[in-house]
XYZ file of C-alpha atoms in Angstrom:
692
model
C -39.868 101.395 15.361
C -39.155 99.855 18.631
C -37.978 96.147 18.569
C -40.229 93.751 20.469
C -38.625 92.007 23.353
C -38.843 88.175 23.640
C -40.261 86.631 26.762
C -37.609 84.228 28.188
C -37.935 82.044 31.233
C -35.608 83.049 33.839
C -32.553 80.785 34.286
C -31.781 79.854 37.786
C -30.114 77.027 39.666
C -33.249 74.914 39.789
C -33.653 75.031 35.989
C -30.075 74.066 35.431
C -30.373 71.215 37.860
C -33.434 69.820 36.139
C -31.754 69.942 32.718
C -28.682 68.184 34.033
C -30.776 65.487 35.653
C -32.673 64.748 32.451
C -29.497 64.553 30.372
C -27.767 62.393 32.930
C -30.696 60.049 32.910
C -30.641 59.700 29.105
C -26.904 59.175 29.019
C -27.062 56.799 31.952
C -29.860 54.857 30.316
C -27.891 54.604 27.131
C -24.761 53.498 29.015
C -26.776 51.028 31.018
C -28.271 49.640 27.833
C -24.847 49.217 26.290
C -23.626 47.633 29.492
C -26.540 45.229 29.493
C -25.813 44.349 25.889
C -22.148 43.773 26.673
C -23.002 41.780 29.738
C -25.460 39.710 27.735
C -22.912 39.124 25.009
C -20.253 38.206 27.545
C -22.651 35.842 29.220
C -23.542 34.281 25.871
C -19.878 33.857 24.998
C -19.025 32.496 28.442
C -21.913 30.072 28.593
C -23.442 29.321 25.201
C -20.185 29.437 23.212
C -17.893 28.264 25.943
C -16.985 25.051 24.128
C -16.211 26.796 20.851
C -13.812 29.330 22.329
C -12.264 26.819 24.668
C -11.447 24.729 21.629
C -9.989 27.697 19.762
C -7.974 28.686 22.792
C -6.685 25.172 23.124
C -5.759 25.082 19.441
C -3.669 28.218 19.912
C -1.912 26.602 22.840
C -1.716 23.071 21.413
C -0.713 21.968 17.926
C -1.992 18.665 16.574
C -0.008 17.148 13.711
C -0.600 13.905 11.835
C 2.114 11.266 11.868
C 2.308 9.615 8.418
C 1.705 5.871 8.747
C 4.307 3.365 7.713
C 3.333 1.652 4.480
C 2.685 -2.042 4.476
C 5.466 -4.126 3.034
C 5.241 -5.836 -0.337
C 6.592 -9.355 0.074
C 7.632 -12.101 -2.297
C 6.181 -15.602 -2.073
C 8.696 -16.561 0.625
C 8.051 -13.501 2.814
C 11.151 -11.542 1.785
C 10.570 -7.797 1.209
C 10.407 -6.396 -2.292
C 9.330 -3.017 -0.867
C 9.948 -2.118 2.773
C 10.479 0.939 4.979
C 13.600 2.279 6.586
C 14.025 4.923 9.281
C 15.530 8.158 8.098
C 15.754 11.918 8.560
C 14.090 14.027 5.914
C 13.136 17.615 5.158
C 10.137 18.985 3.240
C 8.934 22.477 2.426
C 5.412 23.910 2.262
C 5.409 26.695 -0.362
C 2.521 28.741 1.045
C 4.371 29.173 4.342
C 7.549 30.477 2.699
C 7.729 34.272 2.314
C 10.884 34.010 0.178
C 11.035 30.550 -1.450
C 14.191 31.155 -3.480
C 16.189 32.345 -0.481
C 14.949 29.447 1.656
C 15.781 26.874 -1.001
C 19.246 28.359 -1.509
C 19.843 28.160 2.243
C 18.713 24.522 2.318
C 20.925 23.781 -0.663
C 23.953 25.112 1.235
C 23.079 23.253 4.440
C 22.438 19.942 2.666
C 25.073 20.205 -0.043
C 22.531 19.911 -2.877
C 23.873 20.234 -6.402
C 22.849 23.099 -8.651
C 20.493 20.959 -10.734
C 18.603 19.770 -7.668
C 18.216 23.329 -6.384
C 16.835 24.427 -9.744
C 14.431 21.482 -9.776
C 13.125 22.483 -6.348
C 12.564 26.079 -7.405
C 10.713 24.963 -10.526
C 8.586 22.533 -8.526
C 7.629 25.176 -5.947
C 6.431 27.442 -8.747
C 4.216 24.728 -10.218
C 2.609 23.001 -7.233
C -0.315 24.191 -5.160
C 0.848 26.182 -2.139
C -0.447 23.670 0.397
C 1.253 20.717 -1.268
C 4.432 19.565 0.552
C 7.558 19.291 -1.583
C 10.305 16.873 -0.648
C 13.734 18.506 -0.459
C 15.896 15.575 0.603
C 15.734 12.287 2.461
C 18.320 10.092 4.082
C 19.867 13.056 5.918
C 22.631 12.542 8.428
C 21.937 13.523 12.026
C 24.246 16.533 11.675
C 22.316 17.795 8.638
C 19.008 17.235 10.414
C 20.261 19.123 13.500
C 21.651 21.983 11.400
C 18.216 22.599 9.895
C 16.307 22.076 13.145
C 18.223 24.785 15.024
C 17.577 27.263 12.183
C 13.818 26.729 11.971
C 12.923 30.238 13.270
C 14.721 31.623 10.223
C 13.312 29.017 7.814
C 9.511 29.366 7.747
C 7.818 26.658 5.723
C 10.636 24.143 6.276
C 9.565 20.870 7.923
C 12.362 18.554 9.090
C 11.181 15.259 10.532
C 12.164 11.804 11.553
C 10.161 9.083 9.908
C 10.242 6.216 7.468
C 10.914 6.221 3.750
C 10.081 3.586 1.160
C 12.940 1.312 0.240
C 13.278 -1.179 -2.607
C 16.159 -3.565 -1.803
C 16.671 -4.786 -5.384
C 16.170 -1.379 -7.020
C 15.768 -1.474 -10.776
C 14.971 -5.202 -10.827
C 11.466 -4.467 -9.509
C 10.947 -0.963 -10.914
C 8.189 -1.863 -13.379
C 6.639 -4.558 -11.215
C 6.362 -2.744 -7.875
C 6.224 0.862 -9.074
C 7.095 3.619 -6.621
C 5.605 6.170 -4.227
C 5.556 9.960 -4.261
C 3.768 12.990 -2.787
C 0.111 13.300 -3.741
C -0.532 15.702 -6.582
C -3.061 18.525 -6.351
C -5.356 16.552 -8.653
C -5.195 13.510 -6.360
C -5.968 15.695 -3.356
C -8.999 17.141 -5.170
C -10.335 13.596 -5.549
C -9.483 12.430 -2.025
C -9.700 15.301 0.488
C -7.865 13.314 3.133
C -5.629 15.695 5.156
C -3.068 12.904 5.237
C -2.348 13.555 1.553
C -0.948 17.014 2.308
C 0.969 15.961 5.413
C 4.692 16.559 4.941
C 6.506 13.268 4.436
C 3.465 11.279 3.351
C 3.589 9.524 -0.018
C 1.096 7.485 -1.970
C 1.509 4.797 -4.622
C 2.094 6.379 -8.012
C 2.633 3.386 -10.297
C 2.636 -0.404 -10.385
C 1.536 -2.440 -7.383
C 2.201 0.486 -5.049
C -0.669 2.281 -6.756
C -2.947 -0.735 -7.148
C -2.789 -1.625 -3.451
C -2.736 1.927 -2.069
C -5.648 1.421 0.325
C -4.269 -1.826 1.757
C -0.752 -0.456 2.117
C -1.684 3.006 3.445
C -2.242 2.276 7.129
C -3.729 4.588 9.785
C -1.991 7.869 10.669
C -0.865 8.665 14.187
C -1.063 12.079 15.862
C 1.169 14.238 18.073
C -0.058 16.973 20.458
C 2.479 19.586 21.585
C 2.152 22.783 23.633
C 3.487 25.845 21.827
C 4.059 29.545 22.421
C 2.285 32.268 20.442
C 5.219 32.284 18.009
C 4.924 28.546 17.485
C 7.942 27.381 19.503
C 7.384 23.969 21.091
C 7.296 23.979 24.912
C 6.562 20.323 25.612
C 4.981 17.163 24.221
C 1.525 16.417 25.584
C 0.741 13.021 24.109
C 1.275 10.941 20.996
C -0.922 8.379 19.264
C 1.158 5.908 17.307
C 0.432 5.216 13.665
C -0.764 1.791 12.545
C 1.265 0.289 9.737
C -0.492 -0.697 6.534
C -1.266 -4.305 5.727
C 1.379 -6.323 3.883
C 0.723 -7.617 0.375
C 2.298 -10.947 -0.516
C 2.986 -11.690 -4.158
C 3.520 -14.909 -6.051
C 6.842 -13.486 -7.268
C 10.045 -15.305 -6.317
C 12.275 -12.379 -5.277
C 15.678 -13.960 -6.014
C 14.436 -15.227 -9.387
C 13.024 -11.790 -10.278
C 16.360 -10.166 -9.470
C 18.329 -12.844 -11.311
C 16.232 -12.628 -14.481
C 16.429 -8.830 -14.542
C 20.199 -8.943 -14.153
C 20.581 -11.761 -16.697
C 18.958 -9.699 -19.440
C 22.208 -7.778 -19.194
C 22.880 -5.169 -21.848
C 19.842 -6.190 -23.880
C 16.379 -4.668 -23.860
C 13.680 -7.175 -23.093
C 11.662 -9.177 -20.629
C 11.448 -12.536 -18.882
C 8.246 -14.122 -17.557
C 8.165 -17.391 -15.591
C 5.017 -19.191 -14.402
C 4.400 -22.079 -12.041
C 2.730 -24.833 -14.076
C 0.858 -26.196 -11.059
C -0.840 -23.002 -9.918
C -0.386 -20.345 -12.601
C 1.614 -18.255 -10.113
C 3.801 -15.651 -11.766
C 7.278 -16.245 -10.368
C 9.038 -13.583 -12.400
C 8.015 -10.515 -14.438
C 11.313 -8.850 -15.271
C 11.446 -5.929 -17.696
C 14.791 -4.312 -18.493
C 16.287 -1.808 -18.738
C 14.354 -0.244 -15.923
C 14.445 2.682 -13.527
C 15.400 2.758 -9.861
C 12.146 3.163 -7.884
C 14.180 4.551 -4.984
C 15.061 7.539 -7.188
C 11.462 8.115 -8.235
C 10.256 7.851 -4.644
C 12.842 10.408 -3.524
C 11.783 12.740 -6.337
C 13.505 12.141 -9.649
C 15.378 15.137 -11.033
C 15.504 16.530 -14.545
C 18.915 15.025 -15.290
C 17.912 11.473 -14.399
C 14.573 11.863 -16.155
C 16.284 13.141 -19.301
C 18.689 10.202 -19.232
C 15.805 7.731 -19.042
C 13.730 9.623 -21.598
C 16.485 9.724 -24.204
C 17.427 6.042 -23.923
C 16.257 4.280 -27.101
C 15.787 1.075 -25.088
C 12.914 2.833 -23.260
C 13.630 2.019 -19.595
C 10.337 3.627 -18.537
C 8.228 1.052 -20.428
C 7.028 -2.123 -18.762
C 7.817 -4.545 -21.565
C 6.098 -7.507 -19.899
C 2.675 -5.852 -20.051
C 3.083 -3.075 -22.613
C 5.515 -4.577 -25.062
C 3.769 -6.024 -28.130
C 5.721 -8.064 -30.668
C 5.029 -10.380 -33.559
C 5.408 -13.791 -31.891
C 7.356 -15.244 -34.798
C 7.881 -18.998 -34.783
C 7.110 -19.348 -31.069
C 3.465 -19.961 -32.031
C 4.231 -22.850 -34.383
C 3.672 -25.613 -31.770
C 0.343 -24.028 -30.906
C -0.531 -23.831 -34.608
C 0.247 -27.534 -34.868
C -2.292 -28.192 -32.116
C -4.906 -26.527 -34.307
C -3.798 -28.701 -37.258
C -4.225 -31.831 -35.110
C -7.614 -30.650 -33.923
C -8.729 -30.302 -37.558
C -7.597 -33.837 -38.372
C -4.146 -33.336 -39.897
C -2.016 -36.488 -39.515
C 1.301 -35.537 -37.835
C 3.087 -38.070 -40.064
C 1.865 -36.389 -43.241
C 4.790 -34.732 -45.006
C 5.514 -31.996 -47.492
C 8.652 -31.223 -49.461
C 10.313 -27.934 -48.543
C 12.442 -26.796 -51.432
C 13.224 -23.434 -49.883
C 9.626 -22.304 -49.913
C 6.121 -23.154 -51.018
C 4.061 -22.233 -54.061
C 0.553 -21.134 -53.149
C -1.580 -20.080 -56.074
C 0.619 -18.206 -58.510
C 3.125 -16.988 -55.890
C 6.170 -18.620 -54.353
C 6.649 -17.900 -50.648
C 10.139 -18.380 -49.294
C 11.143 -20.477 -46.304
C 14.202 -19.492 -44.264
C 16.003 -22.673 -45.409
C 15.665 -25.795 -47.588
C 14.386 -28.539 -45.275
C 13.538 -31.351 -47.702
C 10.884 -33.807 -46.478
C 9.119 -32.373 -43.425
C 6.579 -33.871 -41.041
C 4.976 -32.068 -38.101
C 7.752 -32.797 -35.588
C 10.477 -31.623 -37.970
C 8.395 -28.565 -38.820
C 8.545 -27.634 -35.136
C 12.147 -28.448 -34.232
C 13.567 -27.168 -37.530
C 10.991 -24.349 -37.710
C 10.095 -25.007 -41.344
C 7.977 -22.141 -42.672
C 6.813 -24.087 -45.746
C 4.971 -26.619 -43.595
C 2.929 -23.913 -41.895
C 2.219 -22.075 -45.150
C 0.716 -25.287 -46.522
C -1.425 -26.512 -43.646
C -2.638 -23.089 -42.528
C -3.991 -22.613 -46.046
C -5.535 -26.068 -45.923
C -7.558 -25.617 -42.719
C -8.062 -21.847 -42.901
C -6.502 -19.363 -40.547
C -9.725 -18.655 -38.680
C -9.353 -22.147 -37.144
C -5.756 -21.397 -36.164
C -6.790 -18.065 -34.656
C -9.413 -19.828 -32.532
C -6.746 -22.078 -31.018
C -4.483 -19.062 -30.416
C -7.189 -17.337 -28.398
C -7.976 -20.526 -26.476
C -4.335 -20.779 -25.443
C -4.177 -17.220 -24.160
C -3.123 -14.909 -26.968
C -4.991 -11.656 -27.508
C -6.300 -11.736 -23.918
C -6.215 -9.448 -20.899
C -5.846 -11.171 -17.550
C -7.405 -10.181 -14.204
C -4.187 -8.993 -12.610
C -3.711 -6.029 -10.226
C -1.880 -3.896 -12.773
C -2.550 -0.369 -13.981
C -2.953 -1.497 -17.595
C -1.899 -4.202 -20.023
C -1.871 -4.426 -23.811
C -3.742 -7.397 -25.260
C -2.318 -7.484 -28.788
C -3.896 -8.934 -31.905
C -4.783 -12.395 -33.158
C -5.708 -11.634 -36.781
C -8.318 -13.485 -38.812
C -10.526 -12.646 -41.828
C -13.302 -11.074 -39.743
C -10.827 -8.915 -37.800
C -9.140 -7.591 -40.941
C -12.426 -6.793 -42.636
C -13.661 -4.898 -39.572
C -10.452 -2.941 -38.997
C -9.250 -2.244 -42.532
C -12.322 -2.897 -44.675
C -10.322 -5.355 -46.806
C -10.724 -9.049 -47.487
C -8.257 -11.593 -46.117
C -5.624 -12.544 -48.708
C -3.478 -15.655 -49.133
C -0.366 -13.750 -48.030
C -2.169 -12.833 -44.789
C -2.384 -16.537 -43.993
C 1.271 -16.964 -45.004
C 2.373 -14.174 -42.677
C 0.182 -15.195 -39.755
C 1.083 -18.887 -40.042
C 4.669 -18.039 -39.030
C 3.694 -15.483 -36.381
C 4.169 -12.347 -38.493
C 1.937 -9.852 -40.264
C -0.708 -8.395 -37.987
C 0.000 -10.856 -35.164
C 0.955 -9.067 -31.906
C 1.507 -10.641 -28.510
C 2.927 -9.637 -25.137
C 5.569 -11.614 -23.227
C 2.945 -12.382 -20.568
C 0.640 -13.913 -23.176
C 3.471 -16.008 -24.615
C 4.267 -17.342 -21.136
C 0.606 -18.254 -20.596
C 0.528 -20.018 -23.980
C 3.644 -21.990 -23.058
C 2.215 -23.015 -19.661
C -1.072 -24.138 -21.221
C 0.720 -26.181 -23.874
C 2.959 -27.722 -21.226
C 0.079 -28.765 -18.961
C -2.925 -29.087 -21.240
C -4.805 -27.005 -18.659
C -6.440 -23.568 -18.707
C -3.874 -21.977 -16.405
C -4.445 -18.319 -15.613
C -1.651 -16.098 -14.310
C -1.841 -15.051 -10.668
C 0.211 -12.291 -9.013
C -1.056 -12.161 -5.403
C -1.017 -15.002 -2.879
C -4.583 -14.671 -1.691
C -5.698 -18.194 -0.943
C -5.760 -21.504 -2.722
C -6.242 -21.484 -6.467
C -9.071 -23.576 -7.891
C -8.029 -26.500 -10.026
C -7.757 -25.291 -13.628
C -9.977 -26.800 -16.278
C -8.489 -29.196 -18.788
C -8.436 -28.659 -22.543
C -8.985 -32.415 -22.924
C -6.304 -32.592 -25.578
C -5.649 -36.035 -26.963
C -2.846 -37.362 -24.748
C -0.869 -38.762 -27.686
C -1.145 -35.490 -29.613
C -0.032 -33.233 -26.770
C 2.828 -35.628 -25.983
C 3.870 -35.420 -29.642
C 3.996 -31.619 -29.529
C 5.936 -31.609 -26.261
C 8.488 -34.037 -27.641
C 8.961 -31.919 -30.746
C 9.526 -28.890 -28.517
C 12.037 -30.914 -26.509
C 13.872 -31.701 -29.738
C 14.161 -27.953 -30.401
C 16.578 -27.838 -27.459
C 17.752 -31.375 -26.829
C 17.611 -32.847 -30.323
C 18.339 -31.698 -33.882
C 16.511 -28.413 -33.352
C 17.290 -24.712 -33.531
C 18.280 -24.033 -29.891
C 20.955 -26.587 -29.031
C 22.781 -24.091 -26.819
C 19.651 -23.857 -24.700
C 20.276 -27.256 -23.085
C 20.267 -27.196 -19.295
C 23.538 -28.187 -17.573
C 21.876 -31.079 -15.740
C 21.974 -34.721 -16.836
C 18.497 -35.423 -15.438
C 16.558 -32.234 -16.321
C 15.646 -31.165 -19.833
C 13.937 -28.037 -21.086
C 11.588 -27.883 -24.069
C 11.035 -24.733 -26.064
C 10.522 -22.947 -29.332
C 12.624 -20.218 -30.867
C 11.202 -17.239 -32.676
C 12.480 -14.338 -34.743
C 10.141 -11.411 -35.342
C 10.894 -9.054 -38.207
C 10.160 -5.363 -37.699
C 11.326 -4.044 -41.071
C 11.550 -5.544 -44.536
C 14.683 -7.156 -46.001
C 15.141 -4.101 -48.194
C 15.743 -1.999 -45.076
C 17.850 -4.376 -42.965
C 19.024 -7.975 -42.827
C 17.683 -8.069 -39.278
C 21.022 -8.903 -37.648
C 23.221 -5.881 -38.238
C 22.929 -2.171 -38.853
C 20.938 0.225 -36.656
C 19.672 -1.384 -33.453
C 16.041 -0.396 -34.031
C 15.969 -2.271 -37.368
C 17.189 -5.589 -36.003
C 14.793 -8.486 -35.506
C 13.319 -9.290 -32.115
C 14.448 -12.552 -30.523
C 11.894 -14.732 -28.728
C 11.844 -18.044 -26.907
C 9.043 -19.901 -25.099
C 9.874 -22.827 -22.849
C 8.903 -25.249 -20.097
C 10.794 -27.672 -17.870
C 11.212 -30.456 -16.940
C 9.916 -32.003 -20.148
C 8.417 -35.116 -18.510
C 6.614 -33.299 -15.693
C 6.463 -29.560 -16.490
C 6.830 -27.422 -13.370
C 7.879 -24.085 -14.856
C 7.019 -22.368 -18.120
C 7.755 -18.973 -19.525
C 8.890 -16.664 -22.266
C 11.874 -14.469 -23.075
C 11.628 -11.576 -25.520
C 14.689 -9.537 -26.481
C 13.956 -6.390 -28.456
C 16.074 -5.987 -31.571
C 18.370 -8.772 -30.392
C 19.003 -9.907 -33.941
C 17.097 -13.164 -33.548
C 16.323 -15.944 -31.096
C 19.988 -16.595 -30.243
C 19.712 -13.530 -27.988
C 16.756 -15.058 -26.117
C 17.156 -18.761 -25.428
C 20.525 -18.531 -23.590
C 18.739 -16.259 -21.102
C 15.957 -18.828 -20.658
C 18.593 -21.530 -20.145
C 20.311 -19.557 -17.392
C 17.044 -18.558 -15.684
C 15.964 -22.211 -15.572
C 19.424 -23.187 -14.338
C 19.040 -20.717 -11.469
C 15.622 -22.152 -10.583
C 16.996 -25.682 -10.276
C 20.472 -24.779 -8.935
C 20.855 -21.153 -7.751
C 24.578 -21.459 -7.083
C 25.305 -22.676 -10.600
C 23.147 -19.952 -12.090
C 24.861 -17.217 -10.060
C 28.314 -18.425 -11.071
C 27.392 -17.966 -14.736
C 25.810 -14.556 -14.111
C 28.736 -13.128 -12.143
C 31.117 -14.001 -14.952
C 28.942 -12.129 -17.447
C 28.435 -9.122 -15.176
C 32.179 -8.687 -14.846
C 32.271 -8.246 -18.630
C 29.226 -5.985 -18.680
C 30.530 -3.589 -16.036
C 28.612 -4.670 -12.927
C 25.063 -5.479 -11.914
C 22.075 -3.779 -13.509
C 21.846 -1.314 -10.610
C 25.588 -0.598 -10.698
C 25.473 0.043 -14.434
C 22.463 2.327 -14.000
C 24.257 4.339 -11.314
C 27.390 4.617 -13.452
C 25.362 5.653 -16.478
C 23.672 8.408 -14.486
C 27.004 9.692 -13.163
C 28.461 9.824 -16.681
C 25.342 11.441 -18.121
C 25.186 14.069 -15.395
C 28.854 14.966 -15.804
C 28.507 15.543 -19.542
C 25.056 17.134 -19.677
C 24.993 19.143 -16.466
C 21.989 21.415 -16.342
C 21.347 21.427 -20.102
C 18.532 18.908 -20.092
C 14.844 18.945 -20.878
C 12.826 19.560 -17.719
C 10.778 16.621 -16.533
C 6.984 16.908 -16.666
C 5.375 18.459 -13.610
C 3.221 15.399 -12.923
C 4.546 11.848 -12.743
C 1.304 10.766 -14.402
C 2.308 12.744 -17.503
C 5.544 10.761 -17.750
C 3.828 7.392 -17.913
C 0.960 8.559 -20.103
C 3.572 9.596 -22.649
C 5.418 6.284 -22.259
C 2.189 4.337 -22.849
C 1.323 6.359 -25.949
C 4.771 5.704 -27.385
C 4.446 1.998 -26.578
C 1.296 1.810 -28.698
C 3.123 3.447 -31.587
C 6.041 1.029 -31.235
C 3.681 -1.960 -31.156
C 2.316 -0.963 -34.555
C 5.771 -0.837 -36.146
C 5.518 -4.330 -37.637
C 2.196 -3.476 -39.321
C 4.186 -1.466 -41.847
C 5.347 -4.738 -43.437
C 2.079 -6.642 -42.982
C 0.551 -5.543 -46.271
C 2.571 -8.091 -48.250
C 4.149 -11.466 -47.676
C 7.043 -11.592 -45.196
C 10.317 -12.786 -46.699
C 11.981 -14.928 -43.993
C 15.640 -14.236 -43.237
C 17.933 -16.707 -45.006
C 20.131 -19.145 -43.101
C 23.689 -17.730 -42.805
C 25.010 -21.249 -43.357
C 23.661 -21.130 -46.894
C 26.046 -18.285 -47.663
C 29.057 -19.694 -45.881
C 28.186 -18.332 -42.441
C 28.230 -20.357 -39.242
C 25.298 -22.602 -38.342
C 22.945 -21.090 -35.761
C 24.193 -23.044 -32.754
C 27.793 -22.006 -33.399
C 27.056 -18.378 -32.682
C 27.991 -16.660 -29.420
C 25.017 -16.311 -27.070
C 25.074 -12.527 -27.035
C 26.386 -11.875 -30.531
C 23.059 -10.404 -31.606
C 22.888 -12.749 -34.590
C 20.535 -15.632 -35.219
C 19.704 -17.612 -38.288
C 16.766 -19.509 -36.960
C 13.175 -18.350 -36.826
């Protein structure tokens, strides 16, 4: 069958030309459309988004960096710096910009001569922090070290050397607890405050103490620097710089030389000294020792130094002025006598102390046999029997009311991170806390400042100032204008004069602190000794044996007696009794009235102790580091963790005396009764004291 042939149009040049024209038109139209789109987009970019891309182009050409502001100074009452700034060279690293952190840190360690422990600390820190968070490597570099790093920057990505200012504390450990320190902002702090300044290399914020409380005032305003750079980031030239504005200064009521003197005078002991101005309530001194060097913390404390501080049983990381709680011992006896007078007790009324007092069917011991005792003798000889008797007579709830009126068990409106307020026990308090009724031995214990009684050195200083003046003086820490005149307690003038004279006799008469007399013929100091037991007699005699079982030594004071100008308190932890405390008060008051005489006495003691407090701290660190090397417990990642742990341990320590509060306290006997020396014959720092 024959195949049918298809009819096809003939192909000729005209047909081909028409096809080519149609295809060219389609392709041309498509190309034109794309061109129009591109042209439109280019026009949009060039006109509508001109500002955006100009900015991005400029940012590629120009780098803008913040200049950390200089912190405001913290000044003492006379305008001398307690915390200042000093120019230095420093180097930081930014982990997220470092492709090989370990290699970079090793290189920096070689260039800066860092020890092995510091290098390991840096590596551990880089692993823990957020990548954007700057990490301080070293500060106080020499110019040669700074130059050596600067010329190697192309090979050290993430390394930021800079010239700037670092925080400096001229008296070091003397102000560690009071002023606090600064450090780089943590990731948690940056989450709260998204200020880019917090992640600027070299910038530090207040981490503790007044540095933290006044962060906003001290911070200042950052400056800025614009520089032209190449695509690789190399600086071509500076364009302009806006200077930073330094933070505002904060002026304290603290007397800087007195603060330093008191801290140094505590010497080898563990304790605190607080001094107040009786006219204004100004806190002139808040020394807590041993302490830490805030310069070390601000530079970034290492594991070795942290371990040394952490393992010290004298707890140098605890602010003992605000977070040390102790039974006040006999220091509250003058205040208790004020409550007796208020309830109508005649100060001439006497009892017979035959070595104790029978109350009900129990005999409660006194620390000595005082014979016939009136109120004045009860104060200057610290007779326990007298207070057993009259506290039972008026009821301890009345005594507790006076204690609170005079400042115990209170928190004060001070710019501090926290303060412990202690305990003034009474029947209602015990029933609420323990579900038990108040017993006769509770009154016995509390009447001599033991049992559940807990006070801070700050509270004891306030009590002393209020007794000295008869006014409701409140402590003040910042010079921020004139203080209003304090209210008066309206004490009977004859009664308050009687108490003051009895307290004067403690020091200047037949009392328990004869070696506390001031070395001036025309100035006398009044005071009251106190010994606070922390364990029972069955565990320790309070004067010897393990340090942690020895009694605390306390002393409250004011001077001059006739016209009180200064008042305060000294508390020495486990000093063996008040003989460890009142010589310190004597020397601190001597320094206030005659600095040269006070310094002469201190220098002689420091030669025996092995140098100043800062010198001893430096020597202790050197010895510790040489023996321990790298085998130490790593410090917590966050500084906040350090002080949270310290505060928790302080609360546990404060409760130590409660272990012996469930029965009557047996006062320590007088060594003279067993052939020992009388109290005032003991060496000031012997750690032994017979007197409550």
